[in-house]
PDB file of C-alpha atoms in Angstrom:
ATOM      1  CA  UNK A  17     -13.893 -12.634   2.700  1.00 50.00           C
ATOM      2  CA  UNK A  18     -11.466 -10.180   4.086  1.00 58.00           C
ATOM      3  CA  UNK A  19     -11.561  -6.779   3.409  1.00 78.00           C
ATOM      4  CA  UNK A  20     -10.059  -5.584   0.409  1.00 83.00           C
ATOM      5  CA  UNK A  21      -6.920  -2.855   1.313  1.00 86.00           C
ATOM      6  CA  UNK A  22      -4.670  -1.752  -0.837  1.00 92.00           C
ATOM      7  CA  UNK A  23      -0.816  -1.108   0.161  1.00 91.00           C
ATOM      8  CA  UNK A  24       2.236   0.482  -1.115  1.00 91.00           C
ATOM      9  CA  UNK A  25       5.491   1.730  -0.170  1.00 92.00           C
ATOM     10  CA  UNK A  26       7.015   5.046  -1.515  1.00 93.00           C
ATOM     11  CA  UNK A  27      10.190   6.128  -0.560  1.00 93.00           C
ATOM     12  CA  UNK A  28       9.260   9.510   1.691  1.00 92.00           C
ATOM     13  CA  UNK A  29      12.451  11.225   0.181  1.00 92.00           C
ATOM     14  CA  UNK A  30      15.138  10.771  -2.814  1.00 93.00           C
ATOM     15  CA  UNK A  31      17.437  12.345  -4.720  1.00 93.00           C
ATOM     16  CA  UNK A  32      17.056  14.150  -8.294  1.00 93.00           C
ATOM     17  CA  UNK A  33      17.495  11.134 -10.894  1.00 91.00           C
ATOM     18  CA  UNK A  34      17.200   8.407  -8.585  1.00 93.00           C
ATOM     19  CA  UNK A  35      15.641   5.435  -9.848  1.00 94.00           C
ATOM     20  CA  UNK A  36      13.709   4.606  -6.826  1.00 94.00           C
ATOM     21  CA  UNK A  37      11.484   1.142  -6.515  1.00 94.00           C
ATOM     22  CA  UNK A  38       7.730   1.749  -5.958  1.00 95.00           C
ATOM     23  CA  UNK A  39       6.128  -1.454  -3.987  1.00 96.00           C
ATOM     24  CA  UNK A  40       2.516  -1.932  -3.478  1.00 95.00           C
ATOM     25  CA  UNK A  41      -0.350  -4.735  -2.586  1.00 95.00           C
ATOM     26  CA  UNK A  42      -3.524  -4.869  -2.676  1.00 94.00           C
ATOM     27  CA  UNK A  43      -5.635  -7.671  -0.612  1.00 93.00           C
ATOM     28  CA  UNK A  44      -7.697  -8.936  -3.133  1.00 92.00           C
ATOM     29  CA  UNK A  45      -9.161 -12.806  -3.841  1.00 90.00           C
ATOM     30  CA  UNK A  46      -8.714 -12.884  -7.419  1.00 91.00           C
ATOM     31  CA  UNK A  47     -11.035 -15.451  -8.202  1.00 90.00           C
ATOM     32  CA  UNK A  48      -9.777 -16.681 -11.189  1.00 87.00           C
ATOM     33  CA  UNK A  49     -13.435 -18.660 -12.431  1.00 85.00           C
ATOM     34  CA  UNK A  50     -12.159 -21.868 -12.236  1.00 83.00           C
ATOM     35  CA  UNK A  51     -11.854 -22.749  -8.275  1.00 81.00           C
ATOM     36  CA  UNK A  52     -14.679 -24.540  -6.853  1.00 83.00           C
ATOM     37  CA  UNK A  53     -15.796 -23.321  -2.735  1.00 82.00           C
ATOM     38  CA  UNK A  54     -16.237 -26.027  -0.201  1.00 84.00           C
ATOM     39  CA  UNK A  55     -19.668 -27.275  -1.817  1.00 86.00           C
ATOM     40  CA  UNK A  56     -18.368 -27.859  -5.230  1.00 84.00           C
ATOM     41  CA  UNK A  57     -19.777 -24.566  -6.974  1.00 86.00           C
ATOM     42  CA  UNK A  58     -18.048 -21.997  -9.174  1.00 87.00           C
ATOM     43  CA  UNK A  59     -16.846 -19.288  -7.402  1.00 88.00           C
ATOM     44  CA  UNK A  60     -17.266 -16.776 -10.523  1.00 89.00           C
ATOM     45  CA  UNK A  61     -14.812 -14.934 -11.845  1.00 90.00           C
ATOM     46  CA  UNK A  62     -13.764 -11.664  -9.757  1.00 92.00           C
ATOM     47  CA  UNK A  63     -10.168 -10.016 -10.709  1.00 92.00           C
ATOM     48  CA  UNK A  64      -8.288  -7.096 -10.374  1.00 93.00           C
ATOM     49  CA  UNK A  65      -8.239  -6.020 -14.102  1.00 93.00           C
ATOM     50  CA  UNK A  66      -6.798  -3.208 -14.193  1.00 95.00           C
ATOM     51  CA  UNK A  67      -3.827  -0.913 -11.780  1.00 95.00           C
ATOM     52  CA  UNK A  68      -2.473   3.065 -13.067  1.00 95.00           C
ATOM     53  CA  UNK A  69      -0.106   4.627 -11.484  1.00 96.00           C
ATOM     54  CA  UNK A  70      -0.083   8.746 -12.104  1.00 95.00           C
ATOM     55  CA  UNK A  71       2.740  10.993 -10.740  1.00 95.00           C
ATOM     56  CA  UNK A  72       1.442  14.652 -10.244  1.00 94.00           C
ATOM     57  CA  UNK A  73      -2.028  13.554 -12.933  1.00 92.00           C
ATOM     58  CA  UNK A  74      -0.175  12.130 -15.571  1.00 94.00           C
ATOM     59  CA  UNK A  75       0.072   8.054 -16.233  1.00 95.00           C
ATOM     60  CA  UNK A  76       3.540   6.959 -15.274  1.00 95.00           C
ATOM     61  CA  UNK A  77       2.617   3.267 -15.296  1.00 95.00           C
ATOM     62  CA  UNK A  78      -0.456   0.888 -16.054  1.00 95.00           C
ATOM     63  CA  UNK A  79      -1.008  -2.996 -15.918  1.00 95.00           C
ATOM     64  CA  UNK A  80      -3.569  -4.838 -17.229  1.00 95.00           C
ATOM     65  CA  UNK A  81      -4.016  -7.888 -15.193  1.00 95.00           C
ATOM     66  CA  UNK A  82      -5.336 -11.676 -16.174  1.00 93.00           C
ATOM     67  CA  UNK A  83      -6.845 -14.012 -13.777  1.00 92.00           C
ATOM     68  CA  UNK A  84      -3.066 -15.961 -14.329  1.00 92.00           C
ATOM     69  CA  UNK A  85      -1.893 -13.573 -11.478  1.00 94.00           C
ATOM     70  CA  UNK A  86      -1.721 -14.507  -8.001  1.00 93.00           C
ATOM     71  CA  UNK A  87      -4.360 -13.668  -5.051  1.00 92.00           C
ATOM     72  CA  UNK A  88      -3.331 -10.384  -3.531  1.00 93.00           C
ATOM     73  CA  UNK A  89      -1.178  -8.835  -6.297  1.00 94.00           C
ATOM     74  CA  UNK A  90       1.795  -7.214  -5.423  1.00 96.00           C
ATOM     75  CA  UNK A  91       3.289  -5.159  -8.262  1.00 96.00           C
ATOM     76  CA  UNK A  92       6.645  -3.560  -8.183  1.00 96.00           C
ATOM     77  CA  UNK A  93       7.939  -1.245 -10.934  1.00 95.00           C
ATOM     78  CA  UNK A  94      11.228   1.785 -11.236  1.00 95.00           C
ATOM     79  CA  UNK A  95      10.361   5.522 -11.097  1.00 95.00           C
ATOM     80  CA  UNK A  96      13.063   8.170 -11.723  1.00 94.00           C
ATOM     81  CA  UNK A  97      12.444  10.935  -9.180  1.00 93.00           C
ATOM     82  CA  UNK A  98      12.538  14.478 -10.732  1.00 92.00           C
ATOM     83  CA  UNK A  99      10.390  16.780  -8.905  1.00 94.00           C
ATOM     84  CA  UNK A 100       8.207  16.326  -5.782  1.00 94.00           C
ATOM     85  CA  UNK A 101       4.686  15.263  -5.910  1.00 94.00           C
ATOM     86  CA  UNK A 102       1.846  12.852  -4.913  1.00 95.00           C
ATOM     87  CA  UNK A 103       1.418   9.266  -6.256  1.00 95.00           C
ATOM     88  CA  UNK A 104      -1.930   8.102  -7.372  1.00 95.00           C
ATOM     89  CA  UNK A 105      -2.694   4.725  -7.665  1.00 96.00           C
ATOM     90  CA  UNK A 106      -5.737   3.346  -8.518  1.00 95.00           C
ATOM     91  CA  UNK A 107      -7.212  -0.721  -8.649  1.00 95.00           C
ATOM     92  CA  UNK A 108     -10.213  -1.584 -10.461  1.00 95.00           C
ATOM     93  CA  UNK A 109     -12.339  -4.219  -9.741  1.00 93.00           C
ATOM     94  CA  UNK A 110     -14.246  -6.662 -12.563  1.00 92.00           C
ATOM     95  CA  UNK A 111     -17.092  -5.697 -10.375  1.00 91.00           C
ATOM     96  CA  UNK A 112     -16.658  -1.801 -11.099  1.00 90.00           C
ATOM     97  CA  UNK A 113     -15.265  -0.958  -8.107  1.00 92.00           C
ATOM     98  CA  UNK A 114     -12.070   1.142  -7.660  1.00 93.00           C
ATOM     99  CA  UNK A 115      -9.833   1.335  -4.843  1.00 94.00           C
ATOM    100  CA  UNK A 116      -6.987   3.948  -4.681  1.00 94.00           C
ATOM    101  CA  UNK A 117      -4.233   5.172  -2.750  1.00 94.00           C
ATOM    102  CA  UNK A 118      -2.310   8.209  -2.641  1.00 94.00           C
ATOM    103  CA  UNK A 119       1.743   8.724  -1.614  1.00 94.00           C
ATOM    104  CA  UNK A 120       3.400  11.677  -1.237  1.00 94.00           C
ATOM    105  CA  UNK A 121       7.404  12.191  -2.334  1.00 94.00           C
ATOM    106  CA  UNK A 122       9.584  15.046  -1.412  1.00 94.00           C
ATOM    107  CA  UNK A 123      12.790  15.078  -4.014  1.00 93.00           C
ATOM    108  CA  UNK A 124      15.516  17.611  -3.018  1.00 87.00           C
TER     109      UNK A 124
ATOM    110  CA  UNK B 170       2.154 -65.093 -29.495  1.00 50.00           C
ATOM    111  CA  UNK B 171       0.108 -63.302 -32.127  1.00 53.00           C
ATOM    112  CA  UNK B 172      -2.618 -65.772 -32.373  1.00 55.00           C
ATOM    113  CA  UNK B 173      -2.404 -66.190 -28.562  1.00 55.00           C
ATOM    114  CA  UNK B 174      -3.574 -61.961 -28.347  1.00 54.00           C
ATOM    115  CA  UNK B 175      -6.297 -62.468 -30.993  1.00 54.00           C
ATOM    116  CA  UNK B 176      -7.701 -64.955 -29.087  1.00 56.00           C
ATOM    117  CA  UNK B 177      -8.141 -63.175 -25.605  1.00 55.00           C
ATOM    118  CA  UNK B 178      -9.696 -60.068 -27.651  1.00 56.00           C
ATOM    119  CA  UNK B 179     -13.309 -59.946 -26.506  1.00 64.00           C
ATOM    120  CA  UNK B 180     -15.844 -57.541 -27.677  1.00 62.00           C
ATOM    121  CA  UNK B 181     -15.632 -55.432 -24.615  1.00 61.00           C
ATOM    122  CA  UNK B 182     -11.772 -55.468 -24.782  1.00 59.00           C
ATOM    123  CA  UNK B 183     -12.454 -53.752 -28.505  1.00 55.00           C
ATOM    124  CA  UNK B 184     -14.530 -51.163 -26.482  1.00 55.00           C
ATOM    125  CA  UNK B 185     -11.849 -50.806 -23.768  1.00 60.00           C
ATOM    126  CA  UNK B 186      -8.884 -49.894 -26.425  1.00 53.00           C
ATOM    127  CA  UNK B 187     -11.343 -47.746 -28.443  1.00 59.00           C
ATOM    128  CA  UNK B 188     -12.261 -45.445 -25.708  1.00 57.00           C
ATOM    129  CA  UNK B 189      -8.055 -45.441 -24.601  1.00 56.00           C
ATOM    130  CA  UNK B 190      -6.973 -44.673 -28.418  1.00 53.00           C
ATOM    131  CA  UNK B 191      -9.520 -41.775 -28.311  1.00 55.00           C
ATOM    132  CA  UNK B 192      -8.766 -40.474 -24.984  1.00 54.00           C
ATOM    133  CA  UNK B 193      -4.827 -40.665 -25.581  1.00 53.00           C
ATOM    134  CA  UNK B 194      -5.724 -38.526 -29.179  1.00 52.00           C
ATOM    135  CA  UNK B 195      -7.804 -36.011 -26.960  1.00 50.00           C
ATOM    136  CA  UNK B 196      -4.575 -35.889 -24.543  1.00 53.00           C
ATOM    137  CA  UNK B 197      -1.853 -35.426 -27.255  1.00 51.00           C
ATOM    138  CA  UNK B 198      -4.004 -33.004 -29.084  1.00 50.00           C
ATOM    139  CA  UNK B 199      -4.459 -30.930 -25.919  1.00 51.00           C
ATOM    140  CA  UNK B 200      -0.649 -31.288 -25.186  1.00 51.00           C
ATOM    141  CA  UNK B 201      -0.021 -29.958 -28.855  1.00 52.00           C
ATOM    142  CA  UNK B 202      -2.776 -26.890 -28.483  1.00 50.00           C
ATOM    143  CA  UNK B 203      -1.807 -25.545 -24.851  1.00 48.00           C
ATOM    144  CA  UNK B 204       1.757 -24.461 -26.364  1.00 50.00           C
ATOM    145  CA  UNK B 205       0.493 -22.625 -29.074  1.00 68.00           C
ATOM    146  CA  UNK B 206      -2.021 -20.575 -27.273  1.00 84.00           C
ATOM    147  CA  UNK B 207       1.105 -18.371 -26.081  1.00 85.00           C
ATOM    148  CA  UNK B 208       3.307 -18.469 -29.261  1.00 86.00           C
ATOM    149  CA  UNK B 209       0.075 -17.255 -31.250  1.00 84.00           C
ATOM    150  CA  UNK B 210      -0.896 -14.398 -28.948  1.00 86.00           C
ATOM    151  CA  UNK B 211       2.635 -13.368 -29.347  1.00 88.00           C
ATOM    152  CA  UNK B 212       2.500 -14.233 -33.241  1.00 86.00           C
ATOM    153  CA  UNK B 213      -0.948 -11.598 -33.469  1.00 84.00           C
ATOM    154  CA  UNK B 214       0.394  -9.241 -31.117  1.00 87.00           C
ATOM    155  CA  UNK B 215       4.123  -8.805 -33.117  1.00 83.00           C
ATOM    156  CA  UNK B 216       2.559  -9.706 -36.676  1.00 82.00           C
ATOM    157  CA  UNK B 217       5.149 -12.054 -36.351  1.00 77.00           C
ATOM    158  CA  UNK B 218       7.955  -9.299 -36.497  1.00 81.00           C
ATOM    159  CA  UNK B 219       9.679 -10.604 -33.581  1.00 82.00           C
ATOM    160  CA  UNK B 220      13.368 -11.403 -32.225  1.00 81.00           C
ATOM    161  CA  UNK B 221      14.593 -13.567 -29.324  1.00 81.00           C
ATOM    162  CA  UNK B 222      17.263 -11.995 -27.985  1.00 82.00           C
ATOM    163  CA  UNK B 223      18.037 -12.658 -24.030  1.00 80.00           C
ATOM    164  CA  UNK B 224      15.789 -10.406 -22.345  1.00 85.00           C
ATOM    165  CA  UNK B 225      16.097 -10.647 -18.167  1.00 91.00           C
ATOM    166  CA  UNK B 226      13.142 -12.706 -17.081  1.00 91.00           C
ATOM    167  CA  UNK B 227      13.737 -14.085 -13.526  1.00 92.00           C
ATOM    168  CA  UNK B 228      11.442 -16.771 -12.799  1.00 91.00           C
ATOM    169  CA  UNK B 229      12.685 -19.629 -10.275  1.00 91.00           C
ATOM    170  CA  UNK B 230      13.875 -22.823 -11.802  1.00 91.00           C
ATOM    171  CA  UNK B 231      11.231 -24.709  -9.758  1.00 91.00           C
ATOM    172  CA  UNK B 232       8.257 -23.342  -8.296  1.00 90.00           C
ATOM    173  CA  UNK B 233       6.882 -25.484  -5.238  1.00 87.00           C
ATOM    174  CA  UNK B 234       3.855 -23.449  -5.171  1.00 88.00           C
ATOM    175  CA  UNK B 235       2.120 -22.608  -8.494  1.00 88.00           C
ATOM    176  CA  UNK B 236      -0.294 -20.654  -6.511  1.00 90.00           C
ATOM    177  CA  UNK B 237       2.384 -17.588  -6.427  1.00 91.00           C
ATOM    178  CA  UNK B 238       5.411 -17.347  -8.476  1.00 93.00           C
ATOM    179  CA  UNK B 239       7.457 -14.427  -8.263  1.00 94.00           C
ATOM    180  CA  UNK B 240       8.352 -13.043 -11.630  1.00 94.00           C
ATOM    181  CA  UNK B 241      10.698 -10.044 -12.715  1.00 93.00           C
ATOM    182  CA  UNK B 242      12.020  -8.868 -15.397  1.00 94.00           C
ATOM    183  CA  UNK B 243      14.918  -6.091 -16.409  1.00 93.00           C
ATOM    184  CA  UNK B 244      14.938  -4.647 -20.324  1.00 92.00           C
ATOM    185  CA  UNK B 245      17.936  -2.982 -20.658  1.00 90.00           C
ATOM    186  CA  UNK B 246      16.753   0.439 -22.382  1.00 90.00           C
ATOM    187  CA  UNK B 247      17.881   4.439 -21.777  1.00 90.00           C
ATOM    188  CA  UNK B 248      14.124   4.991 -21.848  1.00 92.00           C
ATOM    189  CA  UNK B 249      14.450   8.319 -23.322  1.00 91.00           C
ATOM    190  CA  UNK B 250      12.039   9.464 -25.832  1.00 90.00           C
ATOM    191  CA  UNK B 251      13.677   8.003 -28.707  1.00 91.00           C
ATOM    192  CA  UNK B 252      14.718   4.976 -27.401  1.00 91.00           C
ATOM    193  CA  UNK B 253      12.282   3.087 -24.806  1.00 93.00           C
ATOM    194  CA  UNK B 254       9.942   0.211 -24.190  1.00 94.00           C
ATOM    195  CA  UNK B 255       6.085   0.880 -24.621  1.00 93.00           C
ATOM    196  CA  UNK B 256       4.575  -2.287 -23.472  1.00 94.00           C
ATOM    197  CA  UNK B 257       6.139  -5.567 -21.640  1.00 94.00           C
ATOM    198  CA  UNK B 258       3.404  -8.823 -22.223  1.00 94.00           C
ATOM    199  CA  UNK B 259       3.782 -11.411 -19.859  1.00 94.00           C
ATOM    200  CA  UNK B 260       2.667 -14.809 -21.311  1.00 93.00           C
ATOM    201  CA  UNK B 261       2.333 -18.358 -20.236  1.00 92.00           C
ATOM    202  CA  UNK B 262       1.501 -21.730 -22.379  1.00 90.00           C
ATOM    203  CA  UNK B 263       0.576 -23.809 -19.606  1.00 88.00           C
ATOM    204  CA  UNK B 264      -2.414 -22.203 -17.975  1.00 89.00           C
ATOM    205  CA  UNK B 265      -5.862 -21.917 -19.044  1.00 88.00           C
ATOM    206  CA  UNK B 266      -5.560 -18.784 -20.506  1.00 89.00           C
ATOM    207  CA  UNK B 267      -2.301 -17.586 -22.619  1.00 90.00           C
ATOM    208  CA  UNK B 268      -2.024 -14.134 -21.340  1.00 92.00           C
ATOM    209  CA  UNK B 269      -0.453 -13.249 -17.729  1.00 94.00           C
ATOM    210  CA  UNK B 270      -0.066  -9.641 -17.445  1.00 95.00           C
ATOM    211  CA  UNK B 271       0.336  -6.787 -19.746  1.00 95.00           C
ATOM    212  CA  UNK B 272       2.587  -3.738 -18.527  1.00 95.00           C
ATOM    213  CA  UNK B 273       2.345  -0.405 -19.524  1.00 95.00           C
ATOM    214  CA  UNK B 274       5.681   1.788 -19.551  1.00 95.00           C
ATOM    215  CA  UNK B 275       6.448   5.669 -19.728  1.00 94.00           C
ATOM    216  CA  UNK B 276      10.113   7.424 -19.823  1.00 93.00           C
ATOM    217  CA  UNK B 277       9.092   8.684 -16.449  1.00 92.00           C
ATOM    218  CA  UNK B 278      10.210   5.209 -15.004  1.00 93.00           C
ATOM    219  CA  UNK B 279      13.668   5.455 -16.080  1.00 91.00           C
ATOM    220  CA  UNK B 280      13.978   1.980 -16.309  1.00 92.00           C
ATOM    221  CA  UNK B 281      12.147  -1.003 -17.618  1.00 93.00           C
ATOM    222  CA  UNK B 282      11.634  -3.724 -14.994  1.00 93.00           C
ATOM    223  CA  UNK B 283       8.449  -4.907 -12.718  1.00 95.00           C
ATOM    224  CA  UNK B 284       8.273  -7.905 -10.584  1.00 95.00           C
ATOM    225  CA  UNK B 285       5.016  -9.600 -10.009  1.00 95.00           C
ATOM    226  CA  UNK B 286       3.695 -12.588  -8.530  1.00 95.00           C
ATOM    227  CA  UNK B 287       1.761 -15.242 -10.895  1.00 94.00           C
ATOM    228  CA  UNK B 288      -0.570 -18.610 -10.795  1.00 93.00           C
ATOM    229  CA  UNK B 289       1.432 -21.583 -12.942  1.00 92.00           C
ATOM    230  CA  UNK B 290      -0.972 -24.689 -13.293  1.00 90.00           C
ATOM    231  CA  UNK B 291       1.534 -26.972 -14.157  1.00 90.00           C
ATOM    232  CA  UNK B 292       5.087 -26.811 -15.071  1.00 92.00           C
ATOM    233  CA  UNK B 293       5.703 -24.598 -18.821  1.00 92.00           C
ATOM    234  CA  UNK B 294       7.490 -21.995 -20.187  1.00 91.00           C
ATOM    235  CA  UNK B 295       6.813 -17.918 -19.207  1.00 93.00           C
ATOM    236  CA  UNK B 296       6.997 -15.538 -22.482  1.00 92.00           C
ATOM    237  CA  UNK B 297       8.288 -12.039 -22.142  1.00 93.00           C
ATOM    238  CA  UNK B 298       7.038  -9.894 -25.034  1.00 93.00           C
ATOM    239  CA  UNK B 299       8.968  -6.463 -25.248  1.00 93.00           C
ATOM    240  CA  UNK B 300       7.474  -3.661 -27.810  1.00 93.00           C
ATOM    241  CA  UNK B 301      10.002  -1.012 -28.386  1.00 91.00           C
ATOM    242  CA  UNK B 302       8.772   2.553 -29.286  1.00 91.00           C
ATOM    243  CA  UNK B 303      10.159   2.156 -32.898  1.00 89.00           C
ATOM    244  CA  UNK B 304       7.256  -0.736 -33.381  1.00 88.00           C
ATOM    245  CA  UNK B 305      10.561  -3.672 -32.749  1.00 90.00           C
ATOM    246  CA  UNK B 306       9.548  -6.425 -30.752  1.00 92.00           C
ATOM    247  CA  UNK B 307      11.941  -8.812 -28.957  1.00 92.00           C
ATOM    248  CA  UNK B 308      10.799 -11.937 -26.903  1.00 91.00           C
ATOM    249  CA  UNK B 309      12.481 -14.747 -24.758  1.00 92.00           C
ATOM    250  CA  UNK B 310      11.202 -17.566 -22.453  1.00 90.00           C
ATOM    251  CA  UNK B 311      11.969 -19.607 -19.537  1.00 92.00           C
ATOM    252  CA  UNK B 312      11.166 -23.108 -18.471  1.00 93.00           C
ATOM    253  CA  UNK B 313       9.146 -23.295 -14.863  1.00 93.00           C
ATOM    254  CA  UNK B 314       9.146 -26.525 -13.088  1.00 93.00           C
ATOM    255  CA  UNK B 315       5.769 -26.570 -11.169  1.00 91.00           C
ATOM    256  CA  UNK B 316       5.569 -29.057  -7.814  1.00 86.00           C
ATOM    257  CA  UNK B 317       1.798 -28.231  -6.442  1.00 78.00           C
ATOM    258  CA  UNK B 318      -0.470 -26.471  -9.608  1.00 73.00           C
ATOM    259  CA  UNK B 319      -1.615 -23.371  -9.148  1.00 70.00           C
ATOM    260  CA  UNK B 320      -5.090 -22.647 -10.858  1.00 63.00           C
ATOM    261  CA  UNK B 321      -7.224 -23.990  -8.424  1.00 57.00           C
ATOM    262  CA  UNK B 322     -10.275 -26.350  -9.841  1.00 42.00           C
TER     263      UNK B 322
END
């Protein structure tokens, strides 16, 4: 199995009140419990569950995620820029694990 | 003719339509269930308090690929603090499980839209739950045709 690695894509600079478009991946199987692998068994279930966003520590967006979403889950979602700061995002594994990812933003 | 079909009617014939009458009455009752699944989460989730009004879900028309479908959506909202969405549910009746994705928004985002990519096992209608601040829900669906399923198995 590959390695999991999240991505994303911030815009490095924007304007006050611009609704800018926050993109971001994350290379993940997302087994959903109901493939098979080449000898016939279960692969058990293994998902991304859960993804928060936080702008400068506070929650600015959050998904809950079903195993009816697609290996490597891309998310996109709006964020009005207002002040500068640092973008937090954070994965979490069914297994426990957590994966995050940090993006910086200067608004001027 | 009728007497003619008696006739042929052997025991093992009897078996034969048996087991076909009971397997057609498993199908249709697992074609009327799968529906459901989706109109009843949203049913709990809205206490049944719910209005469909055209909400923008983009989903393609036909998906060749159930393994990933792209999926977006636009609420039109000011997303102020008296007026905004709190929580988008994304819900399908033809897969396994009802629920797809549940989204979580904030006034920060200034707008109410995500895009997403999603498993469709066979072709069915997507859901788009929207609960506004002011505890009003409004829904609307779309009809998927699926080519190649997408939920492995």
């Amino acid at each position: 199995m590959s390695k999991i690695k999240p991505r994303g894509k911030v815009p490095k600079k924007a304007a006050i009140d611009e609704i800018i478009e926050i993109k971001t991946l994350i290379r993940h199987p997302m087994h959903s419990g109901r493939m098979k692998d080449k000898d016939g068994k279960n692969i058990p279930k293994r998902i991304i569950n859960k993804f928060l966003v936080k702008f400068n520590g506070k929650q600015v967006f959050g998904m809950d995620l079903e195993p009816s979403i697609s290996t490597n889950p891309y998310i996109a979602f709006p964020f009005k820029a207002k002040v500068s700061g640092t973008f937090d995002f954070e994965w979490t594994d069914d297994n426990g694990e957590k994966y995050t990812m940090s993006r910086k933003m200067d608004v001027s | 003719m009728k007497q003619q079909k008696m006739k042929i009617i052997s025991r093992r014939s009897i078996l034969y339509l048996m087991g076909g009458i009971a397997s057609s009455a498993l199908f249709t009752q697992f074609a009327m269930a799968k529906p459901n699944l989706a109109l009843q989460r949203i049913k709990e989730i809205s206490k049944s308090k719910v209005e469909e009004v055209d909400l923008f879900l983009d989903v393609p028309e036909i998906a060749e690929n159930g393994n990933q479908v792209k999926v977006s959506f636009d609420i039109d909202s000011p997303m102020t603090k008296d007026d905004f969405v709190r929580t988008v549910y994304l819900l399908a009746d033809g897969n396994p499980a009802p629920n797809v994705a549940k989204f979580s928004f904030t006034t920060d985002m200034g707008a109410c839209s995500a895009t997403t990519r999603m498993r469709l096992s066979k072709t069915q209608n997507v859901y788009l739950l929207a609960e506004y601040n002011n505890g009003k829900f409004a829904m609307t669906k779309s009809k998927v045709k699926v080519t190649i399923g997408g939920c492995g198995g």
